[in-house]
Tab-separated table of C-alpha atoms in Angstrom:
chain	number	residue	atom	x	y	z
A	169	MET	CA	0.026	0.393	-0.105
A	170	ALA	CA	1.402	3.471	-0.679
A	171	SER	CA	2.638	5.197	2.022
A	172	GLY	CA	0.893	8.365	3.682
A	173	ALA	CA	-1.994	7.548	2.420
A	174	ALA	CA	-4.367	10.309	3.467
A	175	LYS	CA	-6.842	9.500	6.154
A	176	ARG	CA	-10.133	10.743	5.989
A	177	CYS	CA	-11.736	12.905	8.073
A	178	SER	CA	-15.191	11.780	10.417
A	179	SER	CA	-17.586	13.838	11.982
A	180	GLY	CA	-20.887	12.345	14.309
A	181	ALA	CA	-24.132	12.758	12.534
A	182	ARG	CA	-27.685	11.343	13.161
A	183	SER	CA	-29.153	9.109	10.919
A	184	MET	CA	-32.796	9.536	9.282
A	185	SER	CA	-34.872	7.692	7.280
A	186	PHE	CA	-35.599	9.075	3.688
A	187	LEU	CA	-34.930	8.203	0.143
A	188	CYS	CA	-33.080	11.594	-1.491
A	189	ARG	CA	-32.170	11.916	-5.421
A	190	ALA	CA	-29.853	14.106	-6.883
A	191	ASP	CA	-32.780	15.444	-9.090
A	192	GLY	CA	-33.998	17.296	-5.478
A	193	THR	CA	-37.060	14.929	-5.231
A	194	ASP	CA	-37.007	13.187	-1.671
A	195	GLY	CA	-39.463	11.763	0.828
A	196	PHE	CA	-38.990	11.197	4.474
A	197	ASP	CA	-40.192	8.940	7.080
A	198	PHE	CA	-39.798	10.874	10.215
A	199	ASP	CA	-41.392	8.623	12.553
A	200	TYR	CA	-38.308	6.463	12.554
A	201	LEU	CA	-35.928	9.261	13.495
A	202	SER	CA	-36.380	9.034	17.058
A	203	THR	CA	-35.130	5.341	16.962
A	204	LEU	CA	-32.058	6.219	15.574
A	205	PRO	CA	-28.645	6.644	17.724
A	206	ASP	CA	-25.884	9.235	16.164
A	207	SER	CA	-24.207	7.115	13.883
A	208	ALA	CA	-22.100	7.142	10.457
A	209	TYR	CA	-22.867	6.524	7.079
A	210	ASP	CA	-22.466	3.108	4.850
A	211	LEU	CA	-21.466	4.028	1.212
A	212	VAL	CA	-22.451	2.048	-1.774
A	213	LEU	CA	-20.704	2.479	-5.118
A	214	SER	CA	-22.236	0.760	-7.794
A	215	SER	CA	-20.930	-0.866	-10.876
A	216	GLY	CA	-20.005	1.518	-13.790
A	217	PHE	CA	-17.312	0.707	-16.946
A	218	LEU	CA	-14.214	1.874	-15.774
A	219	ALA	CA	-16.022	4.834	-13.294
A	220	PHE	CA	-13.314	5.317	-11.186
A	221	SER	CA	-13.022	9.439	-11.634
A	222	SER	CA	-16.989	9.552	-10.833
A	223	HIS	CA	-16.779	7.278	-7.918
A	224	SER	CA	-13.826	9.638	-6.428
A	225	GLY	CA	-15.796	12.712	-6.634
A	226	PHE	CA	-18.345	11.270	-5.050
A	227	LEU	CA	-16.215	10.187	-2.136
A	228	LYS	CA	-14.571	13.748	-2.003
A	229	ALA	CA	-18.249	15.268	-1.797
A	230	VAL	CA	-19.128	12.831	1.173
A	231	GLU	CA	-15.866	13.714	2.769
A	232	ALA	CA	-16.705	17.559	2.039
A	233	ALA	CA	-20.140	17.453	3.567
A	234	GLY	CA	-18.029	16.242	6.970
A	235	LEU	CA	-20.058	12.795	6.667
A	236	GLN	CA	-18.751	9.982	8.557
A	237	VAL	CA	-18.209	6.840	6.776
A	238	SER	CA	-18.869	3.378	8.408
A	239	GLY	CA	-18.799	1.194	5.723
A	240	VAL	CA	-18.474	0.611	2.120
A	241	MET	CA	-20.081	-1.572	-0.248
A	242	GLY	CA	-18.227	-1.794	-3.813
A	243	THR	CA	-19.032	-3.719	-6.874
A	244	SER	CA	-16.852	-3.710	-10.221
A	245	ALA	CA	-15.856	-0.294	-10.616
A	246	GLY	CA	-16.971	0.799	-7.181
A	247	ALA	CA	-15.221	-2.002	-5.897
A	248	LEU	CA	-11.858	-0.832	-7.240
A	249	SER	CA	-12.602	2.534	-5.968
A	250	GLY	CA	-14.173	1.894	-2.639
A	251	SER	CA	-11.147	-0.966	-1.623
A	252	LEU	CA	-8.581	1.606	-1.726
A	253	TYR	CA	-10.696	4.315	0.228
A	254	CYS	CA	-11.263	1.648	2.605
A	255	ALA	CA	-7.539	0.990	2.917
A	256	GLY	CA	-7.079	4.681	3.977
A	257	TYR	CA	-6.614	6.269	0.460
A	258	SER	CA	-8.198	9.894	0.530
A	259	PRO	CA	-10.289	10.548	-2.696
A	260	ASP	CA	-7.896	12.420	-4.628
A	261	ALA	CA	-5.371	9.266	-3.900
A	262	VAL	CA	-7.711	6.989	-4.877
A	263	ALA	CA	-8.365	8.747	-8.422
A	264	ARG	CA	-4.539	9.132	-8.473
A	265	GLU	CA	-3.643	5.604	-8.312
A	266	LEU	CA	-6.417	4.441	-10.540
A	267	SER	CA	-5.500	6.737	-13.063
A	268	ARG	CA	-1.625	6.040	-12.876
A	269	VAL	CA	-1.851	3.560	-15.294
A	270	ALA	CA	-4.082	3.003	-18.426
A	271	PRO	CA	-6.211	-0.230	-18.091
A	272	ILE	CA	-4.914	-1.809	-21.149
A	273	ASN	CA	-1.411	-1.716	-19.718
A	274	LEU	CA	-2.493	-4.084	-17.224
A	275	LEU	CA	-4.326	-6.509	-19.295
A	276	ARG	CA	-3.117	-9.412	-21.228
A	277	PRO	CA	-4.480	-11.905	-23.387
A	278	SER	CA	-5.884	-15.033	-21.640
A	279	CYS	CA	-4.313	-18.400	-22.223
A	280	ARG	CA	-7.565	-19.884	-21.489
A	281	PRO	CA	-10.464	-17.992	-23.133
A	282	TRP	CA	-12.693	-20.872	-22.992
A	283	ARG	CA	-12.994	-20.130	-19.483
A	284	GLY	CA	-15.125	-17.322	-20.336
A	285	GLY	CA	-13.150	-14.439	-20.882
A	286	ALA	CA	-10.627	-13.300	-23.793
A	287	ILE	CA	-8.498	-10.961	-21.310
A	288	SER	CA	-6.920	-11.880	-18.163
A	289	LEU	CA	-6.830	-10.036	-14.886
A	290	HIS	CA	-3.483	-11.224	-13.625
A	291	LYS	CA	-1.728	-8.062	-14.008
A	292	VAL	CA	-4.786	-6.219	-12.471
A	293	THR	CA	-4.425	-8.605	-9.386
A	294	GLU	CA	-0.929	-7.836	-8.974
A	295	ARG	CA	-1.494	-4.519	-9.316
A	296	LEU	CA	-3.943	-4.415	-6.600
A	297	ARG	CA	-1.276	-6.239	-4.390
A	298	ASP	CA	0.744	-3.387	-4.428
A	299	LEU	CA	-1.898	-1.046	-3.695
A	300	LEU	CA	-3.975	-3.008	-1.079
A	301	PRO	CA	-3.318	-4.925	2.234
A	302	PRO	CA	-3.572	-8.618	1.596
A	303	SER	CA	-7.001	-9.225	3.660
A	304	PHE	CA	-10.392	-7.576	4.146
A	305	GLU	CA	-9.443	-7.920	7.860
A	306	ASP	CA	-6.602	-5.444	7.481
A	307	LEU	CA	-8.710	-2.699	6.051
A	308	ASP	CA	-9.090	0.510	8.196
A	309	THR	CA	-12.860	0.438	7.562
A	310	GLU	CA	-15.446	-2.372	6.763
A	311	PHE	CA	-15.792	-3.073	3.259
A	312	ALA	CA	-17.749	-5.523	1.059
A	313	VAL	CA	-17.767	-6.555	-2.926
A	314	GLY	CA	-20.453	-8.105	-5.099
A	315	VAL	CA	-19.222	-10.693	-7.283
A	316	VAL	CA	-21.143	-13.920	-8.922
A	317	SER	CA	-20.188	-17.513	-8.451
A	318	LYS	CA	-19.461	-19.990	-10.795
A	319	ASP	CA	-22.952	-21.540	-10.877
A	320	GLY	CA	-24.477	-17.831	-11.358
A	321	ASP	CA	-25.487	-17.093	-7.515
A	322	TYR	CA	-24.781	-13.596	-6.355
A	323	ARG	CA	-22.198	-13.428	-3.525
A	324	LEU	CA	-21.205	-11.154	-0.837
A	325	ILE	CA	-17.639	-11.046	-0.038
A	326	ASP	CA	-16.611	-9.585	2.992
A	327	SER	CA	-13.209	-11.651	4.313
A	328	GLY	CA	-10.297	-13.305	3.033
A	329	PRO	CA	-7.636	-12.339	0.313
A	330	LEU	CA	-8.943	-8.814	-0.645
A	331	PRO	CA	-7.169	-8.216	-4.060
A	332	GLU	CA	-8.362	-11.266	-5.658
A	333	ALA	CA	-11.985	-10.390	-4.382
A	334	VAL	CA	-11.736	-7.100	-5.731
A	335	ALA	CA	-10.251	-8.198	-9.238
A	336	ALA	CA	-13.154	-10.920	-9.139
A	337	SER	CA	-16.014	-8.101	-8.578
A	338	ALA	CA	-14.838	-6.117	-11.788
A	339	ALA	CA	-14.115	-9.282	-13.952
A	340	ILE	CA	-16.852	-8.396	-16.644
A	341	PRO	CA	-18.260	-11.780	-18.294
A	342	TYR	CA	-16.378	-12.546	-21.655
A	343	ILE	CA	-14.403	-10.104	-21.688
A	344	PHE	CA	-11.955	-10.805	-18.403
A	345	ASN	CA	-11.595	-14.124	-17.080
A	346	PRO	CA	-13.494	-15.159	-14.144
A	347	VAL	CA	-11.011	-15.060	-10.938
A	348	HIS	CA	-10.502	-17.556	-8.142
A	349	ILE	CA	-10.439	-15.999	-4.617
A	350	PRO	CA	-8.147	-18.354	-2.321
A	351	GLY	CA	-10.428	-19.998	0.529
A	352	GLN	CA	-13.779	-19.122	-1.032
A	353	ALA	CA	-15.804	-21.859	-2.557
A	354	GLY	CA	-17.695	-21.569	-5.765
A	355	GLY	CA	-15.379	-19.805	-8.005
A	356	PRO	CA	-14.161	-18.913	-10.084
A	357	PHE	CA	-15.798	-15.747	-9.804
A	358	LYS	CA	-16.921	-12.469	-11.955
A	359	ASP	CA	-18.415	-8.975	-12.310
A	360	GLY	CA	-21.180	-9.063	-9.313
A	361	GLY	CA	-22.834	-6.129	-11.564
A	362	LEU	CA	-23.908	-9.104	-13.618
A	363	ALA	CA	-26.845	-9.993	-11.205
A	364	ASP	CA	-26.782	-6.782	-8.913
A	365	ARG	CA	-25.152	-3.376	-9.919
A	366	THR	CA	-25.151	-1.962	-5.883
A	367	GLY	CA	-25.315	-4.941	-3.451
A	368	LEU	CA	-27.213	-2.898	-1.169
A	369	VAL	CA	-30.044	-5.657	-0.416
A	370	ALA	CA	-27.105	-8.135	0.438
A	371	TRP	CA	-25.086	-5.139	2.413
A	372	ARG	CA	-28.193	-4.335	4.350
A	373	ARG	CA	-28.905	-7.977	5.337
A	374	ARG	CA	-25.433	-8.191	6.574
A	375	ARG	CA	-25.234	-4.722	8.687
A	376	GLU	CA	-28.742	-5.889	10.116
A	377	ALA	CA	-27.063	-9.256	10.919
A	378	GLN	CA	-24.415	-7.482	12.653
A	379	ALA	CA	-26.580	-5.208	14.817
A	380	ARG	CA	-28.680	-8.021	15.980
A	381	ALA	CA	-25.498	-9.979	17.131
A	382	ARG	CA	-24.451	-6.995	18.878
A	383	ALA	CA	-27.883	-5.913	20.298
A	384	GLY	CA	-28.466	-9.626	21.426
A	385	GLU	CA	-31.515	-9.505	24.161
A	386	ALA	CA	-31.270	-5.905	24.443
A	387	LEU	CA	-33.119	-5.618	20.972
A	388	ALA	CA	-36.917	-5.627	21.750
A	389	VAL	CA	-39.085	-8.420	20.619
A	390	GLY	CA	-40.046	-7.981	16.988
A	391	ALA	CA	-38.128	-5.112	16.649
A	392	ALA	CA	-36.118	-4.625	13.418
A	393	PRO	CA	-32.220	-4.140	13.472
A	394	VAL	CA	-31.447	-1.077	12.150
A	395	ALA	CA	-28.539	-0.580	9.658
A	396	PRO	CA	-26.593	2.590	9.096
A	397	ALA	CA	-28.438	5.188	6.564
A	398	ALA	CA	-26.521	4.409	3.422
A	399	LEU	CA	-24.934	6.970	0.729
A	400	VAL	CA	-25.346	5.431	-2.957
A	401	HIS	CA	-23.675	5.971	-6.062
A	402	LEU	CA	-25.157	4.502	-9.055
A	403	ILE	CA	-23.298	4.968	-12.280
A	404	ALA	CA	-25.460	4.704	-15.463
A	405	ARG	CA	-25.479	1.437	-16.837
A	406	SER	CA	-23.402	0.609	-19.736
A	407	SER	CA	-25.160	-2.561	-21.108
A	408	ARG	CA	-28.380	-3.924	-20.803
A	409	PHE	CA	-27.228	-7.230	-19.799
A	410	SER	CA	-26.473	-5.655	-16.330
A	411	GLY	CA	-28.111	-6.754	-13.051
A	412	ALA	CA	-30.713	-4.680	-11.087
A	413	ASP	CA	-30.056	-1.172	-10.213
A	414	ASP	CA	-33.197	-0.033	-9.175
A	415	VAL	CA	-32.765	1.235	-5.746
A	416	GLU	CA	-36.498	2.345	-5.196
A	417	ALA	CA	-37.967	-0.693	-6.124
A	418	THR	CA	-35.766	-2.740	-3.098
A	419	GLY	CA	-37.978	-1.064	-0.487
A	420	GLN	CA	-34.758	0.054	1.588
A	421	ARG	CA	-35.068	2.875	3.771
A	422	ARG	CA	-32.793	5.855	4.841
A	423	VAL	CA	-31.250	5.754	1.413
A	424	THR	CA	-29.585	8.550	-0.616
A	425	VAL	CA	-29.116	8.160	-4.000
A	426	VAL	CA	-26.874	10.402	-6.145
A	427	ARG	CA	-26.763	9.301	-9.968
A	428	SER	CA	-23.906	9.804	-12.479
A	429	PRO	CA	-23.720	9.234	-16.124
A	430	ARG	CA	-21.705	6.593	-18.022
A	431	SER	CA	-17.807	7.094	-18.096
A	432	GLY	CA	-17.605	7.200	-21.861
A	433	VAL	CA	-13.900	6.000	-21.269
A	434	ASN	CA	-12.296	3.094	-22.755
A	435	PHE	CA	-9.378	0.634	-21.707
A	436	PHE	CA	-6.968	2.822	-23.927
A	437	ASP	CA	-7.816	6.181	-22.726
A	438	LEU	CA	-9.590	7.317	-19.376
A	439	GLY	CA	-10.257	10.775	-20.574
A	440	ASN	CA	-9.672	13.972	-18.778
A	441	PHE	CA	-10.075	12.213	-15.538
A	442	GLU	CA	-9.639	15.479	-13.237
A	443	ASP	CA	-12.833	17.122	-15.103
A	444	GLN	CA	-15.043	13.997	-14.785
A	445	MET	CA	-14.209	14.059	-10.810
A	446	ALA	CA	-14.911	17.461	-10.576
A	447	ALA	CA	-18.041	17.105	-12.129
A	448	ALA	CA	-19.044	14.044	-10.300
A	449	PHE	CA	-18.243	16.222	-7.043
A	450	GLN	CA	-20.441	18.946	-8.336
A	451	ARG	CA	-23.427	16.516	-8.737
A	452	ALA	CA	-23.169	14.979	-5.509
A	453	GLN	CA	-22.262	17.722	-3.517
A	454	PRO	CA	-25.988	19.613	-3.194
A	455	ALA	CA	-27.336	15.800	-1.851
A	456	MET	CA	-24.422	15.469	0.512
A	457	ARG	CA	-24.850	19.006	1.810
A	458	GLN	CA	-28.340	18.523	2.246
A	459	VAL	CA	-27.904	15.411	4.306
A	460	ARG	CA	-25.687	17.272	6.486
A	461	GLU	CA	-27.675	19.863	7.058
A	462	ARG	CA	-30.964	17.731	7.738
A	463	HIS	CA	-29.131	15.869	10.051
A	464	SER	CA	-27.678	18.716	11.922
A	465	SER	CA	-30.948	20.387	12.066
A	466	ARG	CA	-32.389	17.157	13.690
A	467	ARG	CA	-29.754	17.690	16.320
A	468	GLN	CA	-30.639	20.957	17.398
A	469	PRO	CA	-32.896	21.318	20.587
A	470	SER	CA	-35.977	22.543	20.015
A	471	PRO	CA	-36.699	25.934	21.249
A	472	ILE	CA	-38.382	26.621	24.884
A	473	ARG	CA	-41.436	28.993	23.906
A	474	ARG	CA	-42.559	31.163	26.925
A	475	ALA	CA	-45.804	32.668	27.340
A	476	SER	CA	-46.179	36.451	26.493
């Protein structure tokens, strides 16, 4: 991992229940607010062909709003960006590392194209080993990636070898060979975006299971464990064959969705990375600021009304 990777700032925030979209429309469930403790946010970074610049801009907007991050769920490009962020890289450092080498320079023809892809991700995995710690357990922040198993089942992976899991989450079917992850049965694995572009529901189930385990008997009978509020960065789909990405249809609560267009880049040229990152930052900043302001207003004590 690169030395001196910038650490992220953090500040407290009160969870709230709402669905907010970058177009300004939103809906709130204020009845849920009083049951939620002060907490940080989970980030969900979707798949999106080489959309590293957009994810980096989104991460920068989260930090600019002073929102604390408790965990990250990443798929494909979101897995690559999210893994570096959880390893302690600042958003600018994430952008710098993922744009340092043109993708084509890390790609090699597969010796076994019959396995499901024309290109090997071996060099990509090697590069990730240089940038990341060896396992999920070594990360600064909780992290998981979405993959699809050999049998076509969607899987959330949050433990064991990290570089291989991240590479597997980015193994686009028919383009890249699927990737074996040591210690994980059901492989080789490919891009989780084939089944679920965000992994939000699987991540939320994981978080609820954690909350239930921590609460134990303290959790009221029949009460649902509360997962942290989620900030979702959804990149427009690049293929009609990609998996589900309708966040609203999941029925998940306390979710903010920011949408970004397709990257428009390719393996040979990542385009003007700085401009793309800046544009993503500008798209996300109003929604992140709104989240922060609304949470701050909920933390303020109600004024005392005195009789005249």
